[in-house]
PDB file of C-alpha atoms in Angstrom:
ATOM      1  CA  UNK A   1    -251.742 -12.155 122.482  1.00  0.00           C
ATOM      2  CA  UNK A   2    -252.498 -10.384 125.756  1.00  0.00           C
ATOM      3  CA  UNK A   3    -249.741 -10.961 128.329  1.00  0.00           C
ATOM      4  CA  UNK A   4    -250.719 -12.633 131.589  1.00  0.00           C
ATOM      5  CA  UNK A   5    -250.571 -10.461 134.702  1.00  0.00           C
ATOM      6  CA  UNK A   6    -248.158 -11.931 137.252  1.00  0.00           C
ATOM      7  CA  UNK A   7    -247.868 -11.082 140.944  1.00  0.00           C
ATOM      8  CA  UNK A   8    -245.211 -12.713 143.122  1.00  0.00           C
ATOM      9  CA  UNK A   9    -245.961 -12.718 146.875  1.00  0.00           C
ATOM     10  CA  UNK A  10    -243.574 -10.799 149.137  1.00  0.00           C
ATOM     11  CA  UNK A  11    -242.640 -12.958 152.126  1.00  0.00           C
ATOM     12  CA  UNK A  12    -242.300 -11.917 155.756  1.00  0.00           C
ATOM     13  CA  UNK A  13    -240.920  -8.472 156.492  1.00  0.00           C
ATOM     14  CA  UNK A  14    -239.411  -8.010 153.040  1.00  0.00           C
ATOM     15  CA  UNK A  15    -240.280  -5.125 150.720  1.00  0.00           C
ATOM     16  CA  UNK A  16    -239.321  -6.967 147.524  1.00  0.00           C
ATOM     17  CA  UNK A  17    -238.996 -10.494 146.120  1.00  0.00           C
ATOM     18  CA  UNK A  18    -235.618 -12.243 145.655  1.00  0.00           C
ATOM     19  CA  UNK A  19    -236.010 -15.905 144.737  1.00  0.00           C
ATOM     20  CA  UNK A  20    -234.557 -18.747 142.649  1.00  0.00           C
ATOM     21  CA  UNK A  21    -236.785 -20.686 140.249  1.00  0.00           C
ATOM     22  CA  UNK A  22    -235.864 -24.027 138.680  1.00  0.00           C
ATOM     23  CA  UNK A  23    -237.665 -26.222 136.124  1.00  0.00           C
ATOM     24  CA  UNK A  24    -240.623 -26.881 136.182  1.00  0.00           C
ATOM     25  CA  UNK A  25    -241.238 -23.575 138.009  1.00  0.00           C
ATOM     26  CA  UNK A  26    -238.852 -21.770 135.649  1.00  0.00           C
ATOM     27  CA  UNK A  27    -241.326 -21.442 132.780  1.00  0.00           C
ATOM     28  CA  UNK A  28    -243.840 -18.585 132.759  1.00  0.00           C
ATOM     29  CA  UNK A  29    -245.862 -17.778 129.635  1.00  0.00           C
ATOM     30  CA  UNK A  30    -245.811 -14.333 127.976  1.00  0.00           C
ATOM     31  CA  UNK A  31    -246.580 -12.061 130.939  1.00  0.00           C
ATOM     32  CA  UNK A  32    -246.107  -8.659 132.545  1.00  0.00           C
ATOM     33  CA  UNK A  33    -246.184  -7.110 136.016  1.00  0.00           C
ATOM     34  CA  UNK A  34    -245.901  -3.638 137.497  1.00  0.00           C
ATOM     35  CA  UNK A  35    -242.692  -4.559 139.345  1.00  0.00           C
ATOM     36  CA  UNK A  36    -239.265  -3.919 137.844  1.00  0.00           C
ATOM     37  CA  UNK A  37    -237.496  -7.273 137.366  1.00  0.00           C
ATOM     38  CA  UNK A  38    -233.806  -8.077 137.790  1.00  0.00           C
ATOM     39  CA  UNK A  39    -232.758 -11.495 136.463  1.00  0.00           C
ATOM     40  CA  UNK A  40    -229.595 -13.588 136.430  1.00  0.00           C
ATOM     41  CA  UNK A  41    -229.704 -16.783 134.382  1.00  0.00           C
ATOM     42  CA  UNK A  42    -228.097 -19.444 136.591  1.00  0.00           C
ATOM     43  CA  UNK A  43    -228.424 -22.461 134.305  1.00  0.00           C
ATOM     44  CA  UNK A  44    -229.629 -23.092 130.766  1.00  0.00           C
ATOM     45  CA  UNK A  45    -229.984 -21.161 127.536  1.00  0.00           C
ATOM     46  CA  UNK A  46    -232.665 -20.300 125.010  1.00  0.00           C
ATOM     47  CA  UNK A  47    -234.564 -17.373 123.517  1.00  0.00           C
ATOM     48  CA  UNK A  48    -236.124 -14.410 125.268  1.00  0.00           C
ATOM     49  CA  UNK A  49    -239.049 -12.319 124.066  1.00  0.00           C
ATOM     50  CA  UNK A  50    -238.981  -8.912 125.768  1.00  0.00           C
ATOM     51  CA  UNK A  51    -241.374  -6.268 124.484  1.00  0.00           C
ATOM     52  CA  UNK A  52    -240.514  -6.013 120.791  1.00  0.00           C
ATOM     53  CA  UNK A  53    -237.084  -7.640 121.244  1.00  0.00           C
ATOM     54  CA  UNK A  54    -236.228 -11.261 120.433  1.00  0.00           C
ATOM     55  CA  UNK A  55    -232.773 -12.658 121.220  1.00  0.00           C
ATOM     56  CA  UNK A  56    -230.792 -15.381 122.903  1.00  0.00           C
ATOM     57  CA  UNK A  57    -229.809 -15.822 126.524  1.00  0.00           C
ATOM     58  CA  UNK A  58    -227.265 -18.063 128.206  1.00  0.00           C
ATOM     59  CA  UNK A  59    -225.915 -18.907 131.648  1.00  0.00           C
ATOM     60  CA  UNK A  60    -224.654 -15.833 133.496  1.00  0.00           C
ATOM     61  CA  UNK A  61    -226.624 -13.231 131.520  1.00  0.00           C
ATOM     62  CA  UNK A  62    -228.225 -10.439 133.562  1.00  0.00           C
ATOM     63  CA  UNK A  63    -231.414  -8.590 132.553  1.00  0.00           C
ATOM     64  CA  UNK A  64    -233.186  -5.559 133.998  1.00  0.00           C
ATOM     65  CA  UNK A  65    -236.801  -5.296 132.792  1.00  0.00           C
ATOM     66  CA  UNK A  66    -238.959  -2.223 133.285  1.00  0.00           C
ATOM     67  CA  UNK A  67    -242.396  -2.019 134.853  1.00  0.00           C
ATOM     68  CA  UNK A  68    -245.223  -3.592 132.793  1.00  0.00           C
ATOM     69  CA  UNK A  69    -242.867  -4.715 130.037  1.00  0.00           C
ATOM     70  CA  UNK A  70    -244.240  -8.037 128.648  1.00  0.00           C
ATOM     71  CA  UNK A  71    -241.704 -10.854 128.389  1.00  0.00           C
ATOM     72  CA  UNK A  72    -241.113 -14.592 128.203  1.00  0.00           C
ATOM     73  CA  UNK A  73    -237.965 -16.735 128.458  1.00  0.00           C
ATOM     74  CA  UNK A  74    -238.088 -20.040 126.570  1.00  0.00           C
ATOM     75  CA  UNK A  75    -235.437 -22.682 127.157  1.00  0.00           C
ATOM     76  CA  UNK A  76    -233.561 -24.140 124.198  1.00  0.00           C
ATOM     77  CA  UNK A  77    -234.825 -27.715 124.628  1.00  0.00           C
ATOM     78  CA  UNK A  78    -238.110 -28.790 126.203  1.00  0.00           C
ATOM     79  CA  UNK A  79    -236.402 -31.357 128.419  1.00  0.00           C
ATOM     80  CA  UNK A  80    -233.627 -29.031 129.571  1.00  0.00           C
ATOM     81  CA  UNK A  81    -233.312 -28.058 133.228  1.00  0.00           C
ATOM     82  CA  UNK A  82    -233.060 -24.308 133.702  1.00  0.00           C
ATOM     83  CA  UNK A  83    -232.634 -22.120 136.758  1.00  0.00           C
ATOM     84  CA  UNK A  84    -232.949 -18.374 137.258  1.00  0.00           C
ATOM     85  CA  UNK A  85    -232.575 -15.893 140.121  1.00  0.00           C
ATOM     86  CA  UNK A  86    -235.344 -13.277 140.028  1.00  0.00           C
ATOM     87  CA  UNK A  87    -235.745 -10.000 141.905  1.00  0.00           C
ATOM     88  CA  UNK A  88    -239.068  -8.123 141.717  1.00  0.00           C
ATOM     89  CA  UNK A  89    -239.327  -4.643 143.215  1.00  0.00           C
ATOM     90  CA  UNK A  90    -241.899  -1.881 142.977  1.00  0.00           C
ATOM     91  CA  UNK A  91    -240.654   1.065 140.871  1.00  0.00           C
ATOM     92  CA  UNK A  92    -241.654   3.313 143.802  1.00  0.00           C
ATOM     93  CA  UNK A  93    -239.718   1.208 146.327  1.00  0.00           C
ATOM     94  CA  UNK A  94    -237.414   4.072 147.298  1.00  0.00           C
ATOM     95  CA  UNK A  95    -239.758   7.000 146.801  1.00  0.00           C
ATOM     96  CA  UNK A  96    -238.929  10.179 144.905  1.00  0.00           C
ATOM     97  CA  UNK A  97    -237.129  11.848 147.818  1.00  0.00           C
ATOM     98  CA  UNK A  98    -234.569   9.043 148.015  1.00  0.00           C
ATOM     99  CA  UNK A  99    -234.010   8.802 144.250  1.00  0.00           C
ATOM    100  CA  UNK A 100    -233.634  12.572 143.969  1.00  0.00           C
ATOM    101  CA  UNK A 101    -230.653  12.584 146.335  1.00  0.00           C
ATOM    102  CA  UNK A 102    -227.453  13.565 144.454  1.00  0.00           C
ATOM    103  CA  UNK A 103    -225.816  10.260 145.436  1.00  0.00           C
ATOM    104  CA  UNK A 104    -228.554   8.305 143.639  1.00  0.00           C
ATOM    105  CA  UNK A 105    -228.410  10.012 140.252  1.00  0.00           C
ATOM    106  CA  UNK A 106    -226.962   6.925 138.532  1.00  0.00           C
ATOM    107  CA  UNK A 107    -229.622   4.553 139.870  1.00  0.00           C
ATOM    108  CA  UNK A 108    -232.420   6.987 139.015  1.00  0.00           C
ATOM    109  CA  UNK A 109    -231.164   7.284 135.431  1.00  0.00           C
ATOM    110  CA  UNK A 110    -230.844   3.490 135.111  1.00  0.00           C
ATOM    111  CA  UNK A 111    -234.436   2.919 136.247  1.00  0.00           C
ATOM    112  CA  UNK A 112    -235.620   5.305 133.546  1.00  0.00           C
ATOM    113  CA  UNK A 113    -233.397   3.586 130.981  1.00  0.00           C
ATOM    114  CA  UNK A 114    -234.657   0.131 131.984  1.00  0.00           C
ATOM    115  CA  UNK A 115    -238.177   0.946 130.790  1.00  0.00           C
ATOM    116  CA  UNK A 116    -236.943  -0.531 127.510  1.00  0.00           C
ATOM    117  CA  UNK A 117    -235.003  -3.413 129.157  1.00  0.00           C
ATOM    118  CA  UNK A 118    -231.255  -3.630 129.735  1.00  0.00           C
ATOM    119  CA  UNK A 119    -228.956  -6.638 129.357  1.00  0.00           C
ATOM    120  CA  UNK A 120    -225.438  -7.456 130.500  1.00  0.00           C
ATOM    121  CA  UNK A 121    -224.129 -10.632 128.906  1.00  0.00           C
ATOM    122  CA  UNK A 122    -222.284 -13.181 131.024  1.00  0.00           C
ATOM    123  CA  UNK A 123    -218.881 -12.052 129.729  1.00  0.00           C
ATOM    124  CA  UNK A 124    -219.382  -8.543 131.139  1.00  0.00           C
ATOM    125  CA  UNK A 125    -221.580  -9.259 134.177  1.00  0.00           C
ATOM    126  CA  UNK A 126    -218.589 -10.081 136.404  1.00  0.00           C
ATOM    127  CA  UNK A 127    -219.518 -10.458 140.080  1.00  0.00           C
ATOM    128  CA  UNK A 128    -222.992  -9.034 139.532  1.00  0.00           C
ATOM    129  CA  UNK A 129    -224.553 -12.496 139.358  1.00  0.00           C
ATOM    130  CA  UNK A 130    -222.972 -13.530 142.663  1.00  0.00           C
ATOM    131  CA  UNK A 131    -224.225 -10.344 144.322  1.00  0.00           C
ATOM    132  CA  UNK A 132    -227.735 -11.139 143.128  1.00  0.00           C
ATOM    133  CA  UNK A 133    -227.517 -14.687 144.474  1.00  0.00           C
ATOM    134  CA  UNK A 134    -226.436 -13.391 147.905  1.00  0.00           C
ATOM    135  CA  UNK A 135    -229.575 -11.262 148.019  1.00  0.00           C
ATOM    136  CA  UNK A 136    -231.886 -14.289 148.327  1.00  0.00           C
ATOM    137  CA  UNK A 137    -230.533 -15.276 151.752  1.00  0.00           C
ATOM    138  CA  UNK A 138    -229.649 -11.788 152.997  1.00  0.00           C
ATOM    139  CA  UNK A 139    -231.763 -10.167 155.687  1.00  0.00           C
ATOM    140  CA  UNK A 140    -232.692  -6.655 156.723  1.00  0.00           C
ATOM    141  CA  UNK A 141    -230.718  -3.680 155.481  1.00  0.00           C
ATOM    142  CA  UNK A 142    -228.050  -5.905 153.874  1.00  0.00           C
ATOM    143  CA  UNK A 143    -230.662  -7.175 151.414  1.00  0.00           C
ATOM    144  CA  UNK A 144    -231.617  -3.631 150.481  1.00  0.00           C
ATOM    145  CA  UNK A 145    -228.011  -2.488 150.046  1.00  0.00           C
ATOM    146  CA  UNK A 146    -227.244  -5.492 147.813  1.00  0.00           C
ATOM    147  CA  UNK A 147    -230.077  -4.441 145.499  1.00  0.00           C
ATOM    148  CA  UNK A 148    -228.725  -0.890 145.387  1.00  0.00           C
ATOM    149  CA  UNK A 149    -225.231  -2.242 144.679  1.00  0.00           C
ATOM    150  CA  UNK A 150    -226.510  -4.376 141.785  1.00  0.00           C
ATOM    151  CA  UNK A 151    -228.295  -1.427 140.202  1.00  0.00           C
ATOM    152  CA  UNK A 152    -225.259   0.803 140.688  1.00  0.00           C
ATOM    153  CA  UNK A 153    -222.971  -1.744 138.998  1.00  0.00           C
ATOM    154  CA  UNK A 154    -225.330  -2.058 136.035  1.00  0.00           C
ATOM    155  CA  UNK A 155    -225.606   1.720 135.710  1.00  0.00           C
ATOM    156  CA  UNK A 156    -221.801   2.079 135.588  1.00  0.00           C
ATOM    157  CA  UNK A 157    -221.198  -0.729 133.105  1.00  0.00           C
ATOM    158  CA  UNK A 158    -220.080   0.382 129.652  1.00  0.00           C
ATOM    159  CA  UNK A 159    -221.278  -2.909 128.182  1.00  0.00           C
ATOM    160  CA  UNK A 160    -224.999  -2.859 128.968  1.00  0.00           C
ATOM    161  CA  UNK A 161    -227.322  -3.184 125.984  1.00  0.00           C
ATOM    162  CA  UNK A 162    -230.736  -1.542 125.652  1.00  0.00           C
ATOM    163  CA  UNK A 163    -233.099  -4.166 124.228  1.00  0.00           C
ATOM    164  CA  UNK A 164    -236.802  -3.460 123.728  1.00  0.00           C
ATOM    165  CA  UNK A 165    -238.040  -0.090 122.452  1.00  0.00           C
ATOM    166  CA  UNK A 166    -241.662  -0.943 123.277  1.00  0.00           C
ATOM    167  CA  UNK A 167    -243.756   1.868 124.741  1.00  0.00           C
ATOM    168  CA  UNK A 168    -245.664  -0.030 127.441  1.00  0.00           C
ATOM    169  CA  UNK A 169    -248.232   2.763 127.655  1.00  0.00           C
ATOM    170  CA  UNK A 170    -249.258   2.008 124.055  1.00  0.00           C
ATOM    171  CA  UNK A 171    -248.947  -1.758 124.308  1.00  0.00           C
ATOM    172  CA  UNK A 172    -252.483  -2.281 125.602  1.00  0.00           C
ATOM    173  CA  UNK A 173    -253.917  -0.639 122.480  1.00  0.00           C
ATOM    174  CA  UNK A 174    -252.239  -3.382 120.414  1.00  0.00           C
ATOM    175  CA  UNK A 175    -253.592  -6.260 122.481  1.00  0.00           C
ATOM    176  CA  UNK A 176    -256.052  -7.482 119.834  1.00  0.00           C
ATOM    177  CA  UNK A 177    -254.009  -6.433 116.812  1.00  0.00           C
ATOM    178  CA  UNK A 178    -252.129  -8.354 114.168  1.00  0.00           C
ATOM    179  CA  UNK A 179    -248.810  -7.774 115.871  1.00  0.00           C
ATOM    180  CA  UNK A 180    -249.981  -9.771 118.883  1.00  0.00           C
ATOM    181  CA  UNK A 181    -251.011 -12.662 116.657  1.00  0.00           C
ATOM    182  CA  UNK A 182    -247.464 -12.595 115.312  1.00  0.00           C
ATOM    183  CA  UNK A 183    -246.000 -12.630 118.845  1.00  0.00           C
ATOM    184  CA  UNK A 184    -248.212 -15.560 119.810  1.00  0.00           C
ATOM    185  CA  UNK A 185    -247.359 -17.554 116.681  1.00  0.00           C
ATOM    186  CA  UNK A 186    -243.628 -16.916 117.085  1.00  0.00           C
ATOM    187  CA  UNK A 187    -243.579 -17.966 120.730  1.00  0.00           C
ATOM    188  CA  UNK A 188    -245.686 -21.080 120.151  1.00  0.00           C
ATOM    189  CA  UNK A 189    -243.535 -22.293 117.265  1.00  0.00           C
ATOM    190  CA  UNK A 190    -240.128 -21.578 118.810  1.00  0.00           C
ATOM    191  CA  UNK A 191    -237.537 -22.928 117.978  1.00  0.00           C
ATOM    192  CA  UNK A 192    -238.915 -23.973 114.566  1.00  0.00           C
ATOM    193  CA  UNK A 193    -237.886 -21.859 111.587  1.00  0.00           C
ATOM    194  CA  UNK A 194    -240.604 -19.410 110.512  1.00  0.00           C
ATOM    195  CA  UNK A 195    -240.488 -17.931 107.019  1.00  0.00           C
ATOM    196  CA  UNK A 196    -241.522 -14.426 105.998  1.00  0.00           C
ATOM    197  CA  UNK A 197    -244.282 -15.672 103.620  1.00  0.00           C
ATOM    198  CA  UNK A 198    -245.618 -17.899 106.411  1.00  0.00           C
ATOM    199  CA  UNK A 199    -245.929 -15.100 108.945  1.00  0.00           C
ATOM    200  CA  UNK A 200    -247.340 -12.692 106.345  1.00  0.00           C
ATOM    201  CA  UNK A 201    -250.048 -15.221 105.460  1.00  0.00           C
ATOM    202  CA  UNK A 202    -250.929 -15.494 109.145  1.00  0.00           C
ATOM    203  CA  UNK A 203    -252.186 -11.902 109.080  1.00  0.00           C
ATOM    204  CA  UNK A 204    -253.574 -12.150 105.516  1.00  0.00           C
ATOM    205  CA  UNK A 205    -250.959  -9.929 103.899  1.00  0.00           C
ATOM    206  CA  UNK A 206    -248.578 -10.126 100.994  1.00  0.00           C
ATOM    207  CA  UNK A 207    -244.885 -10.129 101.902  1.00  0.00           C
ATOM    208  CA  UNK A 208    -244.429  -6.536 100.718  1.00  0.00           C
ATOM    209  CA  UNK A 209    -247.516  -5.329 102.616  1.00  0.00           C
ATOM    210  CA  UNK A 210    -246.351  -7.174 105.721  1.00  0.00           C
ATOM    211  CA  UNK A 211    -242.931  -5.492 105.578  1.00  0.00           C
ATOM    212  CA  UNK A 212    -244.617  -2.086 105.352  1.00  0.00           C
ATOM    213  CA  UNK A 213    -246.862  -3.055 108.268  1.00  0.00           C
ATOM    214  CA  UNK A 214    -243.850  -3.956 110.441  1.00  0.00           C
ATOM    215  CA  UNK A 215    -242.175  -0.678 109.553  1.00  0.00           C
ATOM    216  CA  UNK A 216    -245.242   1.277 110.685  1.00  0.00           C
ATOM    217  CA  UNK A 217    -245.557  -0.725 113.907  1.00  0.00           C
ATOM    218  CA  UNK A 218    -241.905  -0.073 114.723  1.00  0.00           C
ATOM    219  CA  UNK A 219    -242.438   3.678 114.352  1.00  0.00           C
ATOM    220  CA  UNK A 220    -245.438   3.551 116.701  1.00  0.00           C
ATOM    221  CA  UNK A 221    -243.518   1.654 119.372  1.00  0.00           C
ATOM    222  CA  UNK A 222    -240.424   3.843 119.326  1.00  0.00           C
TER     223      UNK A 222
END
């Protein structure tokens, strides 16, 4: 399934988006965008699909998603009310000269690392979520420094997890492939249990052939 292309408008004199979304505006189908995305889950839980990663999320979790990395967050129950704080910023927001300053080495490294998505669970996020929330109402240089502070805190955390290993440059070549049919089927049928024979039949394969297929796909996306 091809991801939708999303573009959030930047308001006023701001150079990046910092906004809270609540049900029914919380839900966005499998999509991607050129902006790097910083997320704190304010309310609700469910499953997230990020590149080739599938896993749970809960209140307080923080995610950093790289440019053009396809993703979708699905709440646990259809009737549940969820809320999320989202920051979108262009990967070239600072420019190379700024990122190449010695003081910015940690942030520069983190932005490279986040191409595969980074997560800090609620237990280890600490005050990071509150700093993100402050960003929505901050103005001028304070807003910019809060973003830098968030990225610096993530870069220094010993508990951040690298999630997806998807090469976004190669993702477009898979847009009409079997793996995208699998993504689409999995997302549409969440949270129902899906068996291995069921998903193998979807792409007209035996279970053993399907397992070999997944192994090859994983090598291509690494």
